[in-house]
Short mmCIF file of C-alpha atoms and ligand atoms in Angstrom, two decimals:
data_model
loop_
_atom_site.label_atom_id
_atom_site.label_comp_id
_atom_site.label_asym_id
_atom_site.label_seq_id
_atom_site.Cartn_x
_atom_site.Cartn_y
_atom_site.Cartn_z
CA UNK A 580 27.67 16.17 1.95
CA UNK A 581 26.29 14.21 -1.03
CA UNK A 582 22.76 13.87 -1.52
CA UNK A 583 21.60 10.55 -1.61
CA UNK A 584 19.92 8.83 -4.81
CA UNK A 585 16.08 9.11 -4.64
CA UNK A 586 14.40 5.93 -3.87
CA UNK A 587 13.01 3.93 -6.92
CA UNK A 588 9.05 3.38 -6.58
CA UNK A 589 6.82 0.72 -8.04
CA UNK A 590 3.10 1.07 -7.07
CA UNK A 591 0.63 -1.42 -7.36
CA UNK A 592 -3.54 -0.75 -8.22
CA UNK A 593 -6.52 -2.44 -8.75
CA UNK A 594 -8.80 1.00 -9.79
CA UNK A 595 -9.58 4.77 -8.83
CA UNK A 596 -5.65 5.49 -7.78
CA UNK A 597 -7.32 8.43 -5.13
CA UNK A 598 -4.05 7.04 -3.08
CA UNK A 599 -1.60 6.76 -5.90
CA UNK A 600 -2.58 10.27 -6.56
CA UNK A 601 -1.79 11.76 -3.37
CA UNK A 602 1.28 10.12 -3.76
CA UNK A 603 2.12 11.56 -7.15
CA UNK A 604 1.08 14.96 -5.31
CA UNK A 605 3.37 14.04 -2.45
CA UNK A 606 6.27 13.62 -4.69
CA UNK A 607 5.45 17.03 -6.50
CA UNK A 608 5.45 18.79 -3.69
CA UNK A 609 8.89 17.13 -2.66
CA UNK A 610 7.71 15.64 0.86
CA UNK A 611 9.93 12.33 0.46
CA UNK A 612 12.97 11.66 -1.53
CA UNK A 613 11.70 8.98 -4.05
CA UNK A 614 10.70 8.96 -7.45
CA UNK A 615 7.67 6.58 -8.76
CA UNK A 616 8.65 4.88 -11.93
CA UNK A 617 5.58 2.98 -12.82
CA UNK A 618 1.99 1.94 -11.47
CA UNK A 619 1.11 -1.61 -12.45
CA UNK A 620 -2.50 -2.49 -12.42
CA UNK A 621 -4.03 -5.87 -12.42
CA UNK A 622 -7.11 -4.31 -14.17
CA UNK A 623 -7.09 -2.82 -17.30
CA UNK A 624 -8.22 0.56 -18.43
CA UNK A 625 -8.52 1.48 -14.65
CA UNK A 626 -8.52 5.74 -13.25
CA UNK A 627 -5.15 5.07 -11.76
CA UNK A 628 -3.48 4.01 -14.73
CA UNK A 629 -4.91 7.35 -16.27
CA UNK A 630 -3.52 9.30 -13.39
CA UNK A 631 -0.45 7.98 -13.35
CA UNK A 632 -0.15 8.54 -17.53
CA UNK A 633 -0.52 11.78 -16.62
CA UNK A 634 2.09 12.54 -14.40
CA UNK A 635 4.49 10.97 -17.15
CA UNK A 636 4.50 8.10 -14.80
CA UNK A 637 5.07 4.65 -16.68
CA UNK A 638 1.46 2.80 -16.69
CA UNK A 639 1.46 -0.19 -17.14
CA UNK A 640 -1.39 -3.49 -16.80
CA UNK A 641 -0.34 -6.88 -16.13
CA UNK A 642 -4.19 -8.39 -16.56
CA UNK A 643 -4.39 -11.39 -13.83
CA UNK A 644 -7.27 -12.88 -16.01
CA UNK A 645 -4.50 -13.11 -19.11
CA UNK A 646 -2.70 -15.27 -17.19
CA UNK A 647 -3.31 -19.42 -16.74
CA UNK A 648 -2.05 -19.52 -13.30
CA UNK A 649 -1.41 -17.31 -9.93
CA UNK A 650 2.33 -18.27 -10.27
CA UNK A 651 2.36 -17.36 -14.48
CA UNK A 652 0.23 -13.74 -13.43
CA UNK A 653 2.87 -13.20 -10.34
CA UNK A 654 5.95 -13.91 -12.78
CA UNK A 655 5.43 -11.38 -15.25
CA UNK A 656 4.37 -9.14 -12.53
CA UNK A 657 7.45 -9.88 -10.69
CA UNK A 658 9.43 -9.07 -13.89
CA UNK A 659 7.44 -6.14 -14.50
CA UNK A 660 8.19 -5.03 -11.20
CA UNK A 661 11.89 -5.73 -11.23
CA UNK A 662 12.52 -3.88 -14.63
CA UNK A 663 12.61 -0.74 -12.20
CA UNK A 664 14.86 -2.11 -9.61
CA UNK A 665 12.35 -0.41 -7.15
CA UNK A 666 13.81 -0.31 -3.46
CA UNK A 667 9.88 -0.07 -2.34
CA UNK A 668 6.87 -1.75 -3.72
CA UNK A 669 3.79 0.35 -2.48
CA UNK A 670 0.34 -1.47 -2.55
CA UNK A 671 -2.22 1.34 -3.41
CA UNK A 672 -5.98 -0.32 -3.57
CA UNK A 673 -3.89 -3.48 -5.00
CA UNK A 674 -6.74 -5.85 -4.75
CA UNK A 675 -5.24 -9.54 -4.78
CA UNK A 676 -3.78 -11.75 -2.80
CA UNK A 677 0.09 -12.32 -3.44
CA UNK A 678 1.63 -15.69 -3.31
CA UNK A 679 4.42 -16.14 -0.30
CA UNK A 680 6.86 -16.60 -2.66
CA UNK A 681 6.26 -12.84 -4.51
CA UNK A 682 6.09 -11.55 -0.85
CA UNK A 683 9.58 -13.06 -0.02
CA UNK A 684 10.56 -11.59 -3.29
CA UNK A 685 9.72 -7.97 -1.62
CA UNK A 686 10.18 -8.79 2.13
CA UNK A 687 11.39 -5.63 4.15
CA UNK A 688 9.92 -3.33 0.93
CA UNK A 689 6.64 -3.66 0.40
CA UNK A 690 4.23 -1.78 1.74
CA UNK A 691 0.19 -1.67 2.01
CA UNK A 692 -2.56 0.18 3.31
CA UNK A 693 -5.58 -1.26 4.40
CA UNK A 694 -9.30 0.28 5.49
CA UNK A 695 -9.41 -0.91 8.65
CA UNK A 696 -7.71 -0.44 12.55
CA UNK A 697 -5.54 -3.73 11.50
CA UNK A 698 -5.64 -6.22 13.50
CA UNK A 699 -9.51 -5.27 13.21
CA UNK A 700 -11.55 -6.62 9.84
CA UNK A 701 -8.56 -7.90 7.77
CA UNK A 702 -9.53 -9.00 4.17
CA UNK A 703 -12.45 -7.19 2.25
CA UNK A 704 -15.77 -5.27 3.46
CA UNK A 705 -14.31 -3.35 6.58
CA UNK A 706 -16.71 -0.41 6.38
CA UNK A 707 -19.61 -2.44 6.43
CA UNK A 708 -18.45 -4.71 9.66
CA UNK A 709 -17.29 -1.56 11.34
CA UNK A 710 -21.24 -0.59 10.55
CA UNK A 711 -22.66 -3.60 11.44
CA UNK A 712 -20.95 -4.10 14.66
CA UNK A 713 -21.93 -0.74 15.58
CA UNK A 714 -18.04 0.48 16.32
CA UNK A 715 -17.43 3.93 17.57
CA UNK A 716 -14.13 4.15 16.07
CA UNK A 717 -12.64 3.09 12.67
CA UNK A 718 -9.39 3.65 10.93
CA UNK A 719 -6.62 2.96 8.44
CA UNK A 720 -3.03 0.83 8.71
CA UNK A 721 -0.01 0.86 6.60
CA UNK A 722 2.05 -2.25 7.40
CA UNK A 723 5.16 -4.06 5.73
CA UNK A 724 3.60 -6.57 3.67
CA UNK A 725 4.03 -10.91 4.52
CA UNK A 726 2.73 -13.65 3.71
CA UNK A 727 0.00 -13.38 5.90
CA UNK A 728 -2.89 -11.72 5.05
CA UNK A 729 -3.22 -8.19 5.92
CA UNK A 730 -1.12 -9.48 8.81
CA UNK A 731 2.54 -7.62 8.71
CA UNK A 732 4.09 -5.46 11.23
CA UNK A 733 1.86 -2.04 11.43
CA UNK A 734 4.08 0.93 10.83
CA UNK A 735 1.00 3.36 11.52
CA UNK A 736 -2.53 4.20 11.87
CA UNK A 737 -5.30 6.79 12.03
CA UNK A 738 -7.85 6.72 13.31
CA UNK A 739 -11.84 8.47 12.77
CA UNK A 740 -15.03 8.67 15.01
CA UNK A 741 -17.84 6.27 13.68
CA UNK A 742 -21.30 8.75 13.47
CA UNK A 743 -24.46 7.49 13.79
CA UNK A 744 -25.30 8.73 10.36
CA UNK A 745 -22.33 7.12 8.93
CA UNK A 746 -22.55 4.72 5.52
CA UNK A 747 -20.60 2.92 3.96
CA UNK A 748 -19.64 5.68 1.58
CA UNK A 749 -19.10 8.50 4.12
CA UNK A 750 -16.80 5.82 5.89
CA UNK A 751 -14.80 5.45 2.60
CA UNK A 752 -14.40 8.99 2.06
CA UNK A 753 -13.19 10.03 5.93
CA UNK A 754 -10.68 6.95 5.48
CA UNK A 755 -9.61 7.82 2.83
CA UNK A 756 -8.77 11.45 3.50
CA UNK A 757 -6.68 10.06 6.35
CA UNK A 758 -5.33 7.65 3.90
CA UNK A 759 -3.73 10.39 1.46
CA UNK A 760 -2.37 12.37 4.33
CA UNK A 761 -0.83 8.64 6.01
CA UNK A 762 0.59 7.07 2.57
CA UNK A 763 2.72 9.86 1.77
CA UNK A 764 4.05 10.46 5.29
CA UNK A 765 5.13 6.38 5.59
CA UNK A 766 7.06 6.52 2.34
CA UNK A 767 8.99 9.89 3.52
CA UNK A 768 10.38 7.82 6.63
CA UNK A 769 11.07 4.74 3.95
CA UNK A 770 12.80 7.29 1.78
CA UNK A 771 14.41 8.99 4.27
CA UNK A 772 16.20 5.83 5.57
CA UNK A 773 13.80 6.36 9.37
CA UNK A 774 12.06 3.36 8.69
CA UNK A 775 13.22 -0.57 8.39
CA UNK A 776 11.98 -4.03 8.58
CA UNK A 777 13.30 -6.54 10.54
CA UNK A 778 12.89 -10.02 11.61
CA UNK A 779 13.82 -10.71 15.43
CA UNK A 780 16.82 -12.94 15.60
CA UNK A 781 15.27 -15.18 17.91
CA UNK A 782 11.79 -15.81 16.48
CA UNK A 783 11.94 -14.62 13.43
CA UNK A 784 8.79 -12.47 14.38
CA UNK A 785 8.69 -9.79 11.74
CA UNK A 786 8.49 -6.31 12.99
CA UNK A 787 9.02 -2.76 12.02
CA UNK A 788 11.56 -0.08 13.14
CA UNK A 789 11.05 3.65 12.97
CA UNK A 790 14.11 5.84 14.02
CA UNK A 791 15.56 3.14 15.76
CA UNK A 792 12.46 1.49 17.49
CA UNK A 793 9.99 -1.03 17.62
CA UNK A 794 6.58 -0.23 16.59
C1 LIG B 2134 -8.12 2.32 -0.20
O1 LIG B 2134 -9.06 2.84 0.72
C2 LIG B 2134 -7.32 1.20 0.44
O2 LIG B 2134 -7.22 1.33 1.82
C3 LIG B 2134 -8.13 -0.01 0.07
O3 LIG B 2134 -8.62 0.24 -1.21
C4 LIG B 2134 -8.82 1.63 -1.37
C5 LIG B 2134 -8.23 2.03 -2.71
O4 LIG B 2134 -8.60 3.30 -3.06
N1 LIG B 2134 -7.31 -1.16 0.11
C6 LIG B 2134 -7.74 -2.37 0.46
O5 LIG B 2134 -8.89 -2.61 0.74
C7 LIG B 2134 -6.66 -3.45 0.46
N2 LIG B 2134 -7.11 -4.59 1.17
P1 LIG B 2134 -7.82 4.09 -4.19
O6 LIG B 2134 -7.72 3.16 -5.40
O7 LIG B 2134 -8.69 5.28 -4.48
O8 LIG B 2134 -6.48 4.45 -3.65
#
């Protein structure tokens, strides 16, 4: 039998790279069948772009504030992108909006994972509402990426227990241990071919397929 090519990876970040990492670790340890080819950061001289430099990854920033326009910063980030021919784009802490028209670009692979039980707190802050509304149980989301905001179909979650001693900070740190454990397990089913995006013939609802069904 002949082994498939690995899957080409682009990941995008915004700063620290603590999931970017786990990825890089991921793919060290062989647990999916891709290879990342470059982290692009919005922000220059961020940890990530360190990390990645150091795991002979390609590093590279596209600076949003260089950039006159949204659709002049999302061109040469689509080009940047597409010098890799990646067959999935992973957000990692990839902290702006895209335009529909970079999403459609993407649609079906591009990935992101966001701080919250999604459809629960999308946007920013989702640590603090989760504190403030006095929840007893938080979480994290990977979904395929659309052009609605943190609003894709959800290929997976985990979820904590919300302590009465919680902050903000311990909140970020049990997320995010569930987040470098969830990342890497997502992009093994992308990699391994277990995982799909599709958009129901009828409706043209968007949803997401693992091993053959509907999540
Ligand atoms: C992660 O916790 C991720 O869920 C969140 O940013 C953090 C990045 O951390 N993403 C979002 O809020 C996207 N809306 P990292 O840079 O250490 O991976």
């Amino acid at each position: 039998m002949t082994q498939e090519a690995k899957k080409s990876i682009v990941v995008l970040i915004s700063g620290n790279g603590s999931n970017l990492q786990a990825l890089i670790d991921a793919q060290s340890q062989g647990l999916f069948h891709g290879n990342i080819q470059a982290v692009i950061s919005n922000k220059p001289k961020v940890f990530g772009l360190e990390r990645a430099e150091s795991a002979n990854i390609d590093a590279i920033c596209v600076d949003h504030t260089q950039f006159d326009s949204k659709s002049s910063f999302e061109k040469q980030l689509i080009k940047t992108i597409d010098q890799y021919q990646p067959d999935i784009v992973i957000l990692a802490g990839f902290m702006r909006i895209l335009s529909s028209d970079l999403v459609q670009h993407y649609l079906g692979k591009i990935i992101n994972i966001h701080p919250s039980l999604l459809p629960k707190y999308k946007g920013l802050h989702t640590h603090r509402q989760v504190l403030e509304n006095g929840d007893k149980e938080h979480g994290t989301s990977v979904h395929f990426v659309t052009a609605e905001l943190d609003g894709g179909p959800i290929i997976a979650q985990r979820r904590i227990d919300v302590e009465a001693d919680d902050t903000e900070q311990t909140l970020v740190e049990k997320i995010q241990q569930q987040e470098h454990q969830l990342y890497p397990q997502v992009v093994s089913w992308f990699c391994a071919g277990q995982l799909q995006f599709e958009l129901e013939q009828n409706t043209g609802a968007a949803r997401a397929i693992l091993n053959g069904e509907i999540l």
